[in-house]
Short mmCIF file of C-alpha atoms in Angstrom, two decimals:
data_model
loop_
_atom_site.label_atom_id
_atom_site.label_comp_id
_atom_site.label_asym_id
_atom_site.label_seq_id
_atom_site.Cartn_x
_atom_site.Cartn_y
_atom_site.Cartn_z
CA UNK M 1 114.44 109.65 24.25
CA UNK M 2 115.53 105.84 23.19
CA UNK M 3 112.70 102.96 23.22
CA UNK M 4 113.87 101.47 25.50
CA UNK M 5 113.94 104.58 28.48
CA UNK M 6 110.15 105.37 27.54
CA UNK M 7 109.49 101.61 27.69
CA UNK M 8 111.17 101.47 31.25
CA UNK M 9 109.54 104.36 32.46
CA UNK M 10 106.03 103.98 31.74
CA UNK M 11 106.42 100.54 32.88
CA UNK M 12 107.93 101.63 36.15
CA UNK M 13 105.20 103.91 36.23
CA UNK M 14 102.39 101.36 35.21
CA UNK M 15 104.30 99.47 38.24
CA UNK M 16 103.50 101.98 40.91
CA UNK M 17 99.90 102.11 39.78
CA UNK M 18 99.80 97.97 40.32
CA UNK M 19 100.95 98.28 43.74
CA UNK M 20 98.48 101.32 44.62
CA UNK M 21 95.46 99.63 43.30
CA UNK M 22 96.57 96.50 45.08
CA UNK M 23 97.04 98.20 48.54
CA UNK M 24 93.55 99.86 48.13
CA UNK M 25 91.67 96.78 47.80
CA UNK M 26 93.28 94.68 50.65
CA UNK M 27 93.19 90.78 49.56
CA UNK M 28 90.77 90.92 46.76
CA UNK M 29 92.53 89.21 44.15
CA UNK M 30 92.27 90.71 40.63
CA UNK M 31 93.85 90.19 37.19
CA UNK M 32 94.02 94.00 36.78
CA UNK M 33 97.45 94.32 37.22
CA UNK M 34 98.71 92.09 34.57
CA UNK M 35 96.28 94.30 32.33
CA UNK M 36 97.77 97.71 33.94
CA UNK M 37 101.27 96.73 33.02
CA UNK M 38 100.33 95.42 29.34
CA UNK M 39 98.64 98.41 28.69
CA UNK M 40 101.82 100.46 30.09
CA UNK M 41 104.21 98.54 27.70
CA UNK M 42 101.25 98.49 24.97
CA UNK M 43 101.40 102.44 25.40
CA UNK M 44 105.36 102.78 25.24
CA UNK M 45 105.62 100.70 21.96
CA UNK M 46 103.34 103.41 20.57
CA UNK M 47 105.70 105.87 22.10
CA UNK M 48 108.98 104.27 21.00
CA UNK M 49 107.49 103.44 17.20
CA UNK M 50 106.63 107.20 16.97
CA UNK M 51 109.67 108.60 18.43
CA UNK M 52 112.09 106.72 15.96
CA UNK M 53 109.85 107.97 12.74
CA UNK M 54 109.76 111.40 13.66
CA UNK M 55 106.38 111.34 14.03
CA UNK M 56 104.59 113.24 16.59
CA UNK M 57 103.91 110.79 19.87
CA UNK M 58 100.55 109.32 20.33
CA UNK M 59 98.78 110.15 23.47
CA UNK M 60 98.52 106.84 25.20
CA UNK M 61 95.49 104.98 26.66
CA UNK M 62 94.33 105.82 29.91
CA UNK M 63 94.17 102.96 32.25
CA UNK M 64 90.90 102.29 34.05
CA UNK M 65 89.78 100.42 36.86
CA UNK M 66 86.55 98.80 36.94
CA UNK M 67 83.73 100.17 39.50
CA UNK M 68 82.12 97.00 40.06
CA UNK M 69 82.97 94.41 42.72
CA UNK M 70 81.59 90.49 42.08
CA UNK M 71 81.29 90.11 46.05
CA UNK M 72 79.40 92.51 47.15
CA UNK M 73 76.82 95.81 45.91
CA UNK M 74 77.93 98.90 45.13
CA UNK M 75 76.07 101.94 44.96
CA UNK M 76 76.01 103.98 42.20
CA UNK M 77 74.01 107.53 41.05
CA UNK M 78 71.79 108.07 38.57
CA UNK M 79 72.82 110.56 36.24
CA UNK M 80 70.22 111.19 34.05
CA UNK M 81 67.00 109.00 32.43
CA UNK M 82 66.62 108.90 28.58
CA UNK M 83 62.82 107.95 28.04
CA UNK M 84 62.54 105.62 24.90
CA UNK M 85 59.03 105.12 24.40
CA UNK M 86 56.08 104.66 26.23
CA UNK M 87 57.47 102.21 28.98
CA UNK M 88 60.94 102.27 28.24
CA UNK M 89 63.72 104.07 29.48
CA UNK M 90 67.49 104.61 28.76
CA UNK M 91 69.31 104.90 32.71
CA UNK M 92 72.64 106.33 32.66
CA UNK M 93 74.23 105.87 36.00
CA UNK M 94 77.53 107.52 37.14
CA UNK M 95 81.09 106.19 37.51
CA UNK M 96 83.90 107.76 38.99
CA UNK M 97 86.82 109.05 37.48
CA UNK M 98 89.17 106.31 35.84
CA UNK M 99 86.81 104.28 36.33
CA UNK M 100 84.53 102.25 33.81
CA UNK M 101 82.32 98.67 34.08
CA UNK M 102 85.15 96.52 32.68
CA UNK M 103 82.28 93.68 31.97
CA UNK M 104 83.85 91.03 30.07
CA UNK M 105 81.88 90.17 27.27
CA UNK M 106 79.35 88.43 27.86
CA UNK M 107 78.20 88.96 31.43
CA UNK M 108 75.31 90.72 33.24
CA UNK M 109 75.33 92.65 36.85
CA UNK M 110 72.21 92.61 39.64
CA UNK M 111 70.40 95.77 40.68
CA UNK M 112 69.13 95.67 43.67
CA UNK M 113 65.70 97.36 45.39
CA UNK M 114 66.64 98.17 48.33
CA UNK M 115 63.32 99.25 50.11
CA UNK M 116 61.82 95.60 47.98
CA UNK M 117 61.66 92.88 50.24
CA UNK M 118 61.38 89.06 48.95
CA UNK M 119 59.59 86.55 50.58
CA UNK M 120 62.34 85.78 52.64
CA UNK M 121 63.17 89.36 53.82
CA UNK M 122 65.80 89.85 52.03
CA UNK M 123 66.05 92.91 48.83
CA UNK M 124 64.94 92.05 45.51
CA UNK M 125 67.66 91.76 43.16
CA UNK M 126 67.33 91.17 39.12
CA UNK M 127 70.14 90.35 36.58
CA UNK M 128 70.52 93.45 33.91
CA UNK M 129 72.93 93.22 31.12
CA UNK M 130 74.32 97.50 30.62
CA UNK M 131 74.08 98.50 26.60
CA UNK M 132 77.11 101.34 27.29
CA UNK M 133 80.53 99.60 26.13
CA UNK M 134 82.63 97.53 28.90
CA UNK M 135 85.14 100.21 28.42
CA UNK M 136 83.46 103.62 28.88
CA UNK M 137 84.62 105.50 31.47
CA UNK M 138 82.30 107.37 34.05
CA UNK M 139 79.05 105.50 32.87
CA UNK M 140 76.92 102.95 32.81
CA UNK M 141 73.71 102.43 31.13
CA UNK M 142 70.49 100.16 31.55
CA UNK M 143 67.62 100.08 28.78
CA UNK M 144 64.75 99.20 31.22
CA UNK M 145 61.33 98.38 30.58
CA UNK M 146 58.58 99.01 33.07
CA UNK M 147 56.59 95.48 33.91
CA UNK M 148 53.38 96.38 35.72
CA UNK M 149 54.28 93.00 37.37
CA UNK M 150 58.08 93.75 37.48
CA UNK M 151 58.87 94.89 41.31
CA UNK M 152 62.32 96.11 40.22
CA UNK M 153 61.61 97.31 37.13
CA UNK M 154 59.08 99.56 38.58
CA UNK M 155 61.48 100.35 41.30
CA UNK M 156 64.23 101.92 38.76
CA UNK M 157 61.50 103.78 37.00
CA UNK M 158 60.77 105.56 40.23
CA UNK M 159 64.46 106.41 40.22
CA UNK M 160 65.19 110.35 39.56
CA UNK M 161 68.40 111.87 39.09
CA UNK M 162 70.81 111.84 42.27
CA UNK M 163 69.45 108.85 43.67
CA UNK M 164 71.16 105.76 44.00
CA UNK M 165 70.98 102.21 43.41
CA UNK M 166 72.88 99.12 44.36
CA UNK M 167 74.75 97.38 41.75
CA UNK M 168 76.73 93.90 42.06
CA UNK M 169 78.61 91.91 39.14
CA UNK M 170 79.82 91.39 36.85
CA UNK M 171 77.67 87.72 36.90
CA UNK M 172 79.47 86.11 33.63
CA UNK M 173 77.34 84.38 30.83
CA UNK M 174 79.21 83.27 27.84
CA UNK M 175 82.56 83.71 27.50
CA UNK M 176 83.14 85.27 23.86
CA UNK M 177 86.65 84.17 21.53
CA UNK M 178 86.45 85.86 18.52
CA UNK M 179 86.33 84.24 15.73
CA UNK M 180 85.45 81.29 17.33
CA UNK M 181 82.23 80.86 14.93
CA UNK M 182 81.50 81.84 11.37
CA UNK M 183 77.94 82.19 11.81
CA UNK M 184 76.03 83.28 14.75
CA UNK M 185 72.53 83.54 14.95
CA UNK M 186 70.71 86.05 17.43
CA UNK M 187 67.08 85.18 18.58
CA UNK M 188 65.71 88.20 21.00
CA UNK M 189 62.56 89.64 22.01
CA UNK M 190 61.79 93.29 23.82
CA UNK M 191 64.60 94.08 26.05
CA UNK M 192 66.39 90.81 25.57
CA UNK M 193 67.88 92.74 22.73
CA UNK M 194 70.50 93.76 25.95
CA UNK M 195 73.09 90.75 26.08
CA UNK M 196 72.81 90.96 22.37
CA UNK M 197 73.46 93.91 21.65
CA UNK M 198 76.46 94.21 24.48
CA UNK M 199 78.24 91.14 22.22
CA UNK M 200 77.62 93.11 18.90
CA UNK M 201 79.13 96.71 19.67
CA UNK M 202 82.09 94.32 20.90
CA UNK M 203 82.72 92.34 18.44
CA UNK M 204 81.73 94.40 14.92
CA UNK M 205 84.34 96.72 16.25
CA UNK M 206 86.74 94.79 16.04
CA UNK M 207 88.83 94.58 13.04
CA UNK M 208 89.91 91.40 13.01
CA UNK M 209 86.38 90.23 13.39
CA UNK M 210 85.04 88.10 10.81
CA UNK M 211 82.35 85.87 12.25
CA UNK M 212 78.86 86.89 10.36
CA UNK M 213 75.91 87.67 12.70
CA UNK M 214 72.01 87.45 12.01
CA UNK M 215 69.37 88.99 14.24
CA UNK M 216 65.50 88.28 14.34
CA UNK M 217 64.53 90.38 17.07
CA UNK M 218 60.62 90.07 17.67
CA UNK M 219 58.53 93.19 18.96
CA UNK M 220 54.76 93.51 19.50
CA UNK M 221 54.94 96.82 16.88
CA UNK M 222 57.38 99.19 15.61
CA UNK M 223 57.58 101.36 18.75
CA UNK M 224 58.72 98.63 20.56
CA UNK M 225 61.86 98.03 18.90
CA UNK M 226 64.28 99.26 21.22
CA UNK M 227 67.87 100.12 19.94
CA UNK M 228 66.53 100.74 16.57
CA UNK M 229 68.48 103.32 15.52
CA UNK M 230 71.66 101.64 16.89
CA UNK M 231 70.84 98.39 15.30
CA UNK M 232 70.90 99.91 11.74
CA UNK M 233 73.70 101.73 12.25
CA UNK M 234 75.86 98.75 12.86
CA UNK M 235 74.24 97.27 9.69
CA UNK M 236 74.81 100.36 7.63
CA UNK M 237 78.66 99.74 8.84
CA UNK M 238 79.25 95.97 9.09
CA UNK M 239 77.15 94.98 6.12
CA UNK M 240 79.37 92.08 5.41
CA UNK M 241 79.12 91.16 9.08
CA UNK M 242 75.64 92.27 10.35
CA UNK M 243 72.43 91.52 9.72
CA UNK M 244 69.30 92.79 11.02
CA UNK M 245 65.47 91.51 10.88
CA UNK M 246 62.69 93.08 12.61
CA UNK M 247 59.65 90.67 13.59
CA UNK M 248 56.51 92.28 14.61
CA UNK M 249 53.21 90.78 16.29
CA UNK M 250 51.18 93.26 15.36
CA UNK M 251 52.38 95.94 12.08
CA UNK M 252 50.89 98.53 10.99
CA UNK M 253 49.59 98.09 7.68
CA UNK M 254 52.58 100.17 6.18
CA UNK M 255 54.87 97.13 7.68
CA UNK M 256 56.48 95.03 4.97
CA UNK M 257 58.64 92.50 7.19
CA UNK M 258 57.49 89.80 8.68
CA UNK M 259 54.76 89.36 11.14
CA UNK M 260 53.44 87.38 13.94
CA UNK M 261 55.61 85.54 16.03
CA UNK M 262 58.90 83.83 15.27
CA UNK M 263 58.55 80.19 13.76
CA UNK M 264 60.32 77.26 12.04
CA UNK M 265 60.33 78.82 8.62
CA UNK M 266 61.75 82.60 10.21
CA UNK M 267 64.56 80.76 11.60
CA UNK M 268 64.91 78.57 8.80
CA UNK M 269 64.71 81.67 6.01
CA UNK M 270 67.70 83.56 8.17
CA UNK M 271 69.26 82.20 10.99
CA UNK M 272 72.54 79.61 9.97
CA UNK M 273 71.96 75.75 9.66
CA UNK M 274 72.72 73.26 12.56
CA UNK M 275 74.47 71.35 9.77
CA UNK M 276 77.35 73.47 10.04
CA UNK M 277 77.80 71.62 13.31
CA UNK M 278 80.75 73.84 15.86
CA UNK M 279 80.60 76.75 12.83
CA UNK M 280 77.25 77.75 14.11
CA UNK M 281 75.85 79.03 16.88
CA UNK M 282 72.75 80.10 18.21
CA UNK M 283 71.93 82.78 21.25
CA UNK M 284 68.74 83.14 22.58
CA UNK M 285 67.05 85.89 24.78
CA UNK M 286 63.53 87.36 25.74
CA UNK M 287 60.55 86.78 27.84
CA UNK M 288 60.17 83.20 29.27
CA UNK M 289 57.27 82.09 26.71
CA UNK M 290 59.63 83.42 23.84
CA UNK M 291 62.62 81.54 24.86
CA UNK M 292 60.27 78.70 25.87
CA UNK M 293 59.15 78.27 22.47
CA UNK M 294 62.15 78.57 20.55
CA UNK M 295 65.22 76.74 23.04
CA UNK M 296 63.08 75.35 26.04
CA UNK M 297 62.62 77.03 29.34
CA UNK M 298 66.22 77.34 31.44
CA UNK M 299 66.11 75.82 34.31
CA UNK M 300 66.99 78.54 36.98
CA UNK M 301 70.36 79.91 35.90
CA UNK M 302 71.45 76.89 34.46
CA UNK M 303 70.74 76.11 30.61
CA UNK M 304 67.53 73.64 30.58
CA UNK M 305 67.03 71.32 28.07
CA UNK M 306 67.06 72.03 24.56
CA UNK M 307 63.75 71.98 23.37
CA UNK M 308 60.81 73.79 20.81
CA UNK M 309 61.67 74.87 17.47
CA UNK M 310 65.40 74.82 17.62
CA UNK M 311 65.46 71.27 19.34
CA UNK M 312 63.06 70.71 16.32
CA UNK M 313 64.91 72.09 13.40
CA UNK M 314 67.94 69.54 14.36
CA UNK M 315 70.37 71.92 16.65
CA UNK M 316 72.14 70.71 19.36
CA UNK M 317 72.37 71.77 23.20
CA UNK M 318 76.46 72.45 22.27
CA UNK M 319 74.68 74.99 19.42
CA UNK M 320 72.31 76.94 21.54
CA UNK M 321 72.95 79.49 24.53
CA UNK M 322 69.80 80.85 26.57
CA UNK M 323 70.78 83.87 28.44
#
Protein backbone atom coordinates (compact mmCIF):
# COMPACT_ATOMS: atom_id res chain seq x y z
CA UNK A 1 0.00 0.00 0.00
CA UNK A 2 1.50 3.63 -1.20
CA UNK A 3 1.79 6.57 1.53
CA UNK A 4 -0.29 8.29 0.30
CA UNK A 5 -3.61 5.54 0.32
CA UNK A 6 -2.78 4.77 4.13
CA UNK A 7 -2.49 8.54 4.67
CA UNK A 8 -6.01 9.03 2.97
CA UNK A 9 -7.55 6.36 4.68
CA UNK A 10 -6.80 6.76 8.18
CA UNK A 11 -7.53 10.30 7.68
CA UNK A 12 -10.91 9.54 6.18
CA UNK A 13 -11.25 7.38 8.99
CA UNK A 14 -9.94 9.88 11.72
CA UNK A 15 -12.73 12.05 9.74
CA UNK A 16 -15.68 9.89 10.60
CA UNK A 17 -14.58 9.75 14.21
CA UNK A 18 -14.63 13.92 14.18
CA UNK A 19 -18.07 13.97 13.02
CA UNK A 20 -19.29 11.14 15.58
CA UNK A 21 -17.80 12.76 18.56
CA UNK A 22 -19.20 16.04 17.33
CA UNK A 23 -22.83 14.74 16.90
CA UNK A 24 -22.62 13.14 20.44
CA UNK A 25 -21.94 16.23 22.23
CA UNK A 26 -24.52 18.60 20.54
CA UNK A 27 -22.99 22.34 20.51
CA UNK A 28 -20.23 21.96 22.94
CA UNK A 29 -17.44 23.29 21.15
CA UNK A 30 -14.11 21.40 21.47
CA UNK A 31 -10.63 21.48 19.89
CA UNK A 32 -10.66 17.64 19.85
CA UNK A 33 -11.13 17.26 16.43
CA UNK A 34 -8.24 19.13 15.11
CA UNK A 35 -6.27 16.75 17.62
CA UNK A 36 -8.27 13.51 16.23
CA UNK A 37 -7.24 14.26 12.71
CA UNK A 38 -3.43 15.16 13.63
CA UNK A 39 -3.14 12.17 15.41
CA UNK A 40 -4.76 10.20 12.29
CA UNK A 41 -2.15 11.75 9.86
CA UNK A 42 0.56 11.58 12.83
CA UNK A 43 -0.33 7.71 12.80
CA UNK A 44 -0.20 7.22 8.85
CA UNK A 45 3.29 8.90 8.55
CA UNK A 46 4.36 6.12 10.91
CA UNK A 47 2.56 3.78 8.62
CA UNK A 48 3.84 5.13 5.30
CA UNK A 49 7.71 5.57 6.78
CA UNK A 50 7.50 1.83 7.76
CA UNK A 51 5.89 0.51 4.76
CA UNK A 52 8.57 2.03 2.29
CA UNK A 53 11.62 0.48 4.59
CA UNK A 54 10.30 -2.82 4.79
CA UNK A 55 9.94 -2.60 8.16
CA UNK A 56 7.18 -4.14 10.00
CA UNK A 57 4.20 -1.31 10.59
CA UNK A 58 3.91 0.31 13.89
CA UNK A 59 0.69 -0.09 15.67
CA UNK A 60 -0.65 3.40 15.82
CA UNK A 61 -1.88 5.52 18.78
CA UNK A 62 -5.21 5.09 19.94
CA UNK A 63 -7.20 8.21 20.00
CA UNK A 64 -8.92 9.18 23.24
CA UNK A 65 -11.50 11.40 24.29
CA UNK A 66 -11.39 13.13 27.47
CA UNK A 67 -14.10 12.15 30.31
CA UNK A 68 -14.29 15.42 31.82
CA UNK A 69 -16.63 18.27 30.87
CA UNK A 70 -15.54 22.13 32.13
CA UNK A 71 -19.44 22.97 32.41
CA UNK A 72 -20.81 20.78 34.36
CA UNK A 73 -19.97 17.44 37.05
CA UNK A 74 -19.55 14.25 36.04
CA UNK A 75 -19.74 11.27 38.00
CA UNK A 76 -17.23 8.93 38.13
CA UNK A 77 -16.51 5.34 40.25
CA UNK A 78 -14.11 4.58 42.50
CA UNK A 79 -12.09 1.81 41.56
CA UNK A 80 -9.99 1.01 44.19
CA UNK A 81 -8.13 3.10 47.35
CA UNK A 82 -4.30 2.77 47.74
CA UNK A 83 -3.65 3.76 51.52
CA UNK A 84 -0.26 5.72 51.74
CA UNK A 85 0.28 6.27 55.23
CA UNK A 86 -1.49 7.03 58.16
CA UNK A 87 -3.93 9.74 56.68
CA UNK A 88 -3.20 9.48 53.22
CA UNK A 89 -4.63 7.75 50.49
CA UNK A 90 -3.98 7.01 46.74
CA UNK A 91 -7.93 7.13 44.91
CA UNK A 92 -8.04 5.60 41.63
CA UNK A 93 -11.31 6.39 40.01
CA UNK A 94 -12.62 4.78 36.75
CA UNK A 95 -12.82 6.03 33.15
CA UNK A 96 -14.47 4.55 30.38
CA UNK A 97 -13.11 3.01 27.51
CA UNK A 98 -11.17 5.46 25.09
CA UNK A 99 -11.43 7.61 27.38
CA UNK A 100 -8.69 9.41 29.61
CA UNK A 101 -8.54 13.06 31.71
CA UNK A 102 -6.90 14.94 28.82
CA UNK A 103 -5.87 17.77 31.60
CA UNK A 104 -3.68 20.13 29.96
CA UNK A 105 -0.80 20.72 31.91
CA UNK A 106 -1.18 22.60 34.38
CA UNK A 107 -4.80 22.52 35.54
CA UNK A 108 -6.80 21.07 38.47
CA UNK A 109 -10.61 19.58 38.49
CA UNK A 110 -13.38 20.04 41.59
CA UNK A 111 -14.78 17.08 43.49
CA UNK A 112 -17.74 17.56 44.74
CA UNK A 113 -19.65 16.20 48.22
CA UNK A 114 -22.67 15.70 47.29
CA UNK A 115 -24.57 14.94 50.63
CA UNK A 116 -22.03 18.36 52.03
CA UNK A 117 -23.96 21.34 52.09
CA UNK A 118 -22.24 24.98 52.26
CA UNK A 119 -23.56 27.72 53.96
CA UNK A 120 -25.52 28.64 51.18
CA UNK A 121 -27.10 25.20 50.45
CA UNK A 122 -25.38 24.41 47.85
CA UNK A 123 -22.55 21.00 47.71
CA UNK A 124 -19.16 21.50 48.81
CA UNK A 125 -16.78 21.43 46.09
CA UNK A 126 -12.70 21.56 46.43
CA UNK A 127 -10.08 22.00 43.60
CA UNK A 128 -7.79 18.60 43.34
CA UNK A 129 -4.99 18.42 40.94
CA UNK A 130 -4.98 14.07 39.68
CA UNK A 131 -1.11 12.62 39.97
CA UNK A 132 -2.12 9.78 37.03
CA UNK A 133 -0.76 11.27 33.56
CA UNK A 134 -3.27 13.58 31.39
CA UNK A 135 -3.10 10.78 28.96
CA UNK A 136 -3.96 7.50 30.75
CA UNK A 137 -6.74 5.90 29.63
CA UNK A 138 -9.52 4.42 31.99
CA UNK A 139 -8.14 6.24 35.19
CA UNK A 140 -7.79 8.83 37.24
CA UNK A 141 -6.07 9.25 40.45
CA UNK A 142 -6.22 11.66 43.58
CA UNK A 143 -3.47 11.51 46.47
CA UNK A 144 -5.79 12.76 49.30
CA UNK A 145 -5.07 13.61 52.69
CA UNK A 146 -7.62 13.36 55.45
CA UNK A 147 -8.05 17.02 57.32
CA UNK A 148 -9.96 16.43 60.54
CA UNK A 149 -11.20 19.96 59.53
CA UNK A 150 -11.40 19.10 55.76
CA UNK A 151 -15.33 18.39 54.99
CA UNK A 152 -14.38 16.95 51.59
CA UNK A 153 -11.45 15.41 52.35
CA UNK A 154 -13.16 13.43 54.94
CA UNK A 155 -15.94 12.89 52.55
CA UNK A 156 -13.60 10.95 49.86
CA UNK A 157 -12.07 8.98 52.66
CA UNK A 158 -15.49 7.61 53.42
CA UNK A 159 -15.58 6.65 49.77
CA UNK A 160 -15.37 2.64 49.17
CA UNK A 161 -15.07 0.98 46.00
CA UNK A 162 -18.23 1.29 43.58
CA UNK A 163 -19.27 4.47 44.84
CA UNK A 164 -19.23 7.53 43.03
CA UNK A 165 -18.24 10.98 43.10
CA UNK A 166 -18.83 14.11 41.10
CA UNK A 167 -16.03 15.47 39.19
CA UNK A 168 -15.92 18.89 37.10
CA UNK A 169 -12.79 20.48 35.18
CA UNK A 170 -10.46 20.68 33.96
CA UNK A 171 -10.08 24.41 35.99
CA UNK A 172 -6.65 25.57 34.16
CA UNK A 173 -3.67 27.02 36.25
CA UNK A 174 -0.57 27.72 34.36
CA UNK A 175 -0.28 27.14 31.03
CA UNK A 176 3.17 25.15 30.52
CA UNK A 177 5.61 25.86 26.99
CA UNK A 178 8.40 23.84 27.26
CA UNK A 179 11.36 25.13 27.34
CA UNK A 180 10.11 28.27 28.12
CA UNK A 181 12.54 28.52 31.34
CA UNK A 182 15.96 27.16 32.12
CA UNK A 183 15.48 26.98 35.68
CA UNK A 184 12.43 26.29 37.61
CA UNK A 185 12.20 26.17 41.12
CA UNK A 186 9.44 24.03 43.00
CA UNK A 187 8.39 25.14 46.59
CA UNK A 188 5.64 22.46 48.05
CA UNK A 189 4.46 21.25 51.23
CA UNK A 190 2.24 17.86 52.11
CA UNK A 191 -0.07 17.25 49.31
CA UNK A 192 0.80 20.38 47.42
CA UNK A 193 3.40 18.09 46.02
CA UNK A 194 0.08 17.36 43.41
CA UNK A 195 0.31 20.28 40.73
CA UNK A 196 3.96 19.66 41.03
CA UNK A 197 4.34 16.62 40.48
CA UNK A 198 1.50 16.56 37.48
CA UNK A 199 4.10 19.28 35.61
CA UNK A 200 7.17 16.97 36.31
CA UNK A 201 5.99 13.44 34.91
CA UNK A 202 5.05 15.86 31.87
CA UNK A 203 7.73 17.51 31.19
CA UNK A 204 10.98 15.10 32.26
CA UNK A 205 9.40 12.86 29.72
CA UNK A 206 9.83 14.68 27.26
CA UNK A 207 12.84 14.47 25.18
CA UNK A 208 13.23 17.59 24.01
CA UNK A 209 12.99 18.91 27.49
CA UNK A 210 15.79 20.77 28.78
CA UNK A 211 14.62 23.24 31.39
CA UNK A 212 16.37 22.11 34.92
CA UNK A 213 13.95 21.70 37.88
CA UNK A 214 14.66 21.96 41.77
CA UNK A 215 12.26 20.78 44.46
CA UNK A 216 12.24 21.62 48.29
CA UNK A 217 9.28 19.88 49.31
CA UNK A 218 8.72 20.38 53.22
CA UNK A 219 7.07 17.50 55.39
CA UNK A 220 6.49 17.37 59.16
CA UNK A 221 8.71 13.77 59.11
CA UNK A 222 9.70 11.19 56.74
CA UNK A 223 6.33 9.39 56.60
CA UNK A 224 4.85 12.28 55.36
CA UNK A 225 6.57 12.59 52.22
CA UNK A 226 4.13 11.55 49.83
CA UNK A 227 5.31 10.44 46.27
CA UNK A 228 8.58 9.48 47.65
CA UNK A 229 9.33 6.73 45.78
CA UNK A 230 8.17 8.46 42.55
CA UNK A 231 10.12 11.53 43.26
CA UNK A 232 13.48 9.60 43.28
CA UNK A 233 12.77 7.76 40.53
CA UNK A 234 12.51 10.72 38.27
CA UNK A 235 15.83 11.88 39.86
CA UNK A 236 17.52 8.56 39.41
CA UNK A 237 16.39 9.19 35.53
CA UNK A 238 16.58 12.94 34.82
CA UNK A 239 19.64 13.64 36.90
CA UNK A 240 20.69 16.37 34.60
CA UNK A 241 17.15 17.72 34.80
CA UNK A 242 15.76 16.88 38.31
CA UNK A 243 16.47 17.65 41.50
CA UNK A 244 15.02 16.64 44.65
CA UNK A 245 15.30 18.01 48.45
CA UNK A 246 13.40 16.74 51.26
CA UNK A 247 12.69 19.34 54.22
CA UNK A 248 11.49 17.96 57.41
CA UNK A 249 9.99 19.75 60.65
CA UNK A 250 10.63 17.25 62.76
CA UNK A 251 13.57 14.17 61.66
CA UNK A 252 14.36 11.51 63.24
CA UNK A 253 17.69 11.61 64.54
CA UNK A 254 18.95 9.28 61.62
CA UNK A 255 17.81 12.40 59.23
CA UNK A 256 20.75 14.11 57.58
CA UNK A 257 18.84 16.82 55.32
CA UNK A 258 17.67 19.70 56.38
CA UNK A 259 15.28 20.52 59.08
CA UNK A 260 12.72 22.85 60.33
CA UNK A 261 10.86 24.84 58.08
CA UNK A 262 11.82 26.35 54.75
CA UNK A 263 13.74 29.80 55.00
CA UNK A 264 15.79 32.45 53.14
CA UNK A 265 19.01 30.51 53.19
CA UNK A 266 17.00 26.90 51.89
CA UNK A 267 15.83 28.80 49.01
CA UNK A 268 18.87 30.64 48.61
CA UNK A 269 21.28 27.24 48.92
CA UNK A 270 18.92 25.52 45.99
CA UNK A 271 16.28 27.14 44.37
CA UNK A 272 17.60 29.50 41.01
CA UNK A 273 18.35 33.31 41.48
CA UNK A 274 15.76 36.09 40.62
CA UNK A 275 18.76 37.61 38.83
CA UNK A 276 18.24 35.44 36.01
CA UNK A 277 15.22 37.65 35.49
CA UNK A 278 12.43 35.65 32.59
CA UNK A 279 15.10 32.41 32.85
CA UNK A 280 13.71 31.68 36.22
CA UNK A 281 10.81 30.77 37.65
CA UNK A 282 9.36 29.96 40.77
CA UNK A 283 6.02 27.68 41.66
CA UNK A 284 4.65 27.57 44.85
CA UNK A 285 2.15 25.15 46.61
CA UNK A 286 1.02 23.91 50.17
CA UNK A 287 -1.00 24.83 53.12
CA UNK A 288 -2.01 28.56 53.38
CA UNK A 289 0.65 29.46 56.27
CA UNK A 290 3.35 27.73 53.96
CA UNK A 291 2.57 29.62 50.91
CA UNK A 292 1.89 32.63 53.17
CA UNK A 293 5.31 32.70 54.29
CA UNK A 294 7.19 32.08 51.31
CA UNK A 295 4.93 34.09 48.17
CA UNK A 296 2.11 35.88 50.25
CA UNK A 297 -1.35 34.62 50.75
CA UNK A 298 -3.47 34.44 47.14
CA UNK A 299 -6.15 36.29 47.19
CA UNK A 300 -9.12 33.87 46.38
CA UNK A 301 -8.20 32.27 43.06
CA UNK A 302 -6.41 35.07 41.89
CA UNK A 303 -2.50 35.42 42.59
CA UNK A 304 -2.19 37.97 45.73
CA UNK A 305 0.57 39.99 46.16
CA UNK A 306 3.97 38.89 46.18
CA UNK A 307 5.16 38.90 49.49
CA UNK A 308 7.49 36.90 52.50
CA UNK A 309 10.68 35.41 51.69
CA UNK A 310 10.54 35.36 47.96
CA UNK A 311 9.24 39.08 47.78
CA UNK A 312 12.31 39.37 50.17
CA UNK A 313 15.05 37.60 48.38
CA UNK A 314 14.40 40.14 45.27
CA UNK A 315 11.85 37.97 42.91
CA UNK A 316 9.30 39.43 41.08
CA UNK A 317 5.37 38.82 40.87
CA UNK A 318 6.22 37.90 36.81
CA UNK A 319 8.75 35.11 38.68
CA UNK A 320 6.42 33.49 41.10
CA UNK A 321 3.15 31.29 40.52
CA UNK A 322 0.96 30.28 43.70
CA UNK A 323 -1.25 27.46 42.81
Amino acid sequence: MSFIRATSRVARSVTATTRLYSTETGTKSSNLPLYLVGAGLAAAGAYGYTTFGKVESEKPKKVLTSALDPQKFVDVKLKRVEPYNHNTSVFVFELPEGQASLLPIASCVFLKAEDLKDANGKPMARPYTPISPSDLEGELSFIIKRYETGNVSKYIHSLSPGDTLAVKGPSPKWPWKMNEFEEVGLIAGGTGIAPMYQVLQHVLADKNNKTKFKLLFANISEVDILLRQQLDAMKKKYPDTFDVVYVLDKPSEKWKGPSGYINSDVIKQHIAPPSLGEKVKVFVCGPPPQVSAIAGKKAGRDQGELSGILKELGYTENQVYKF
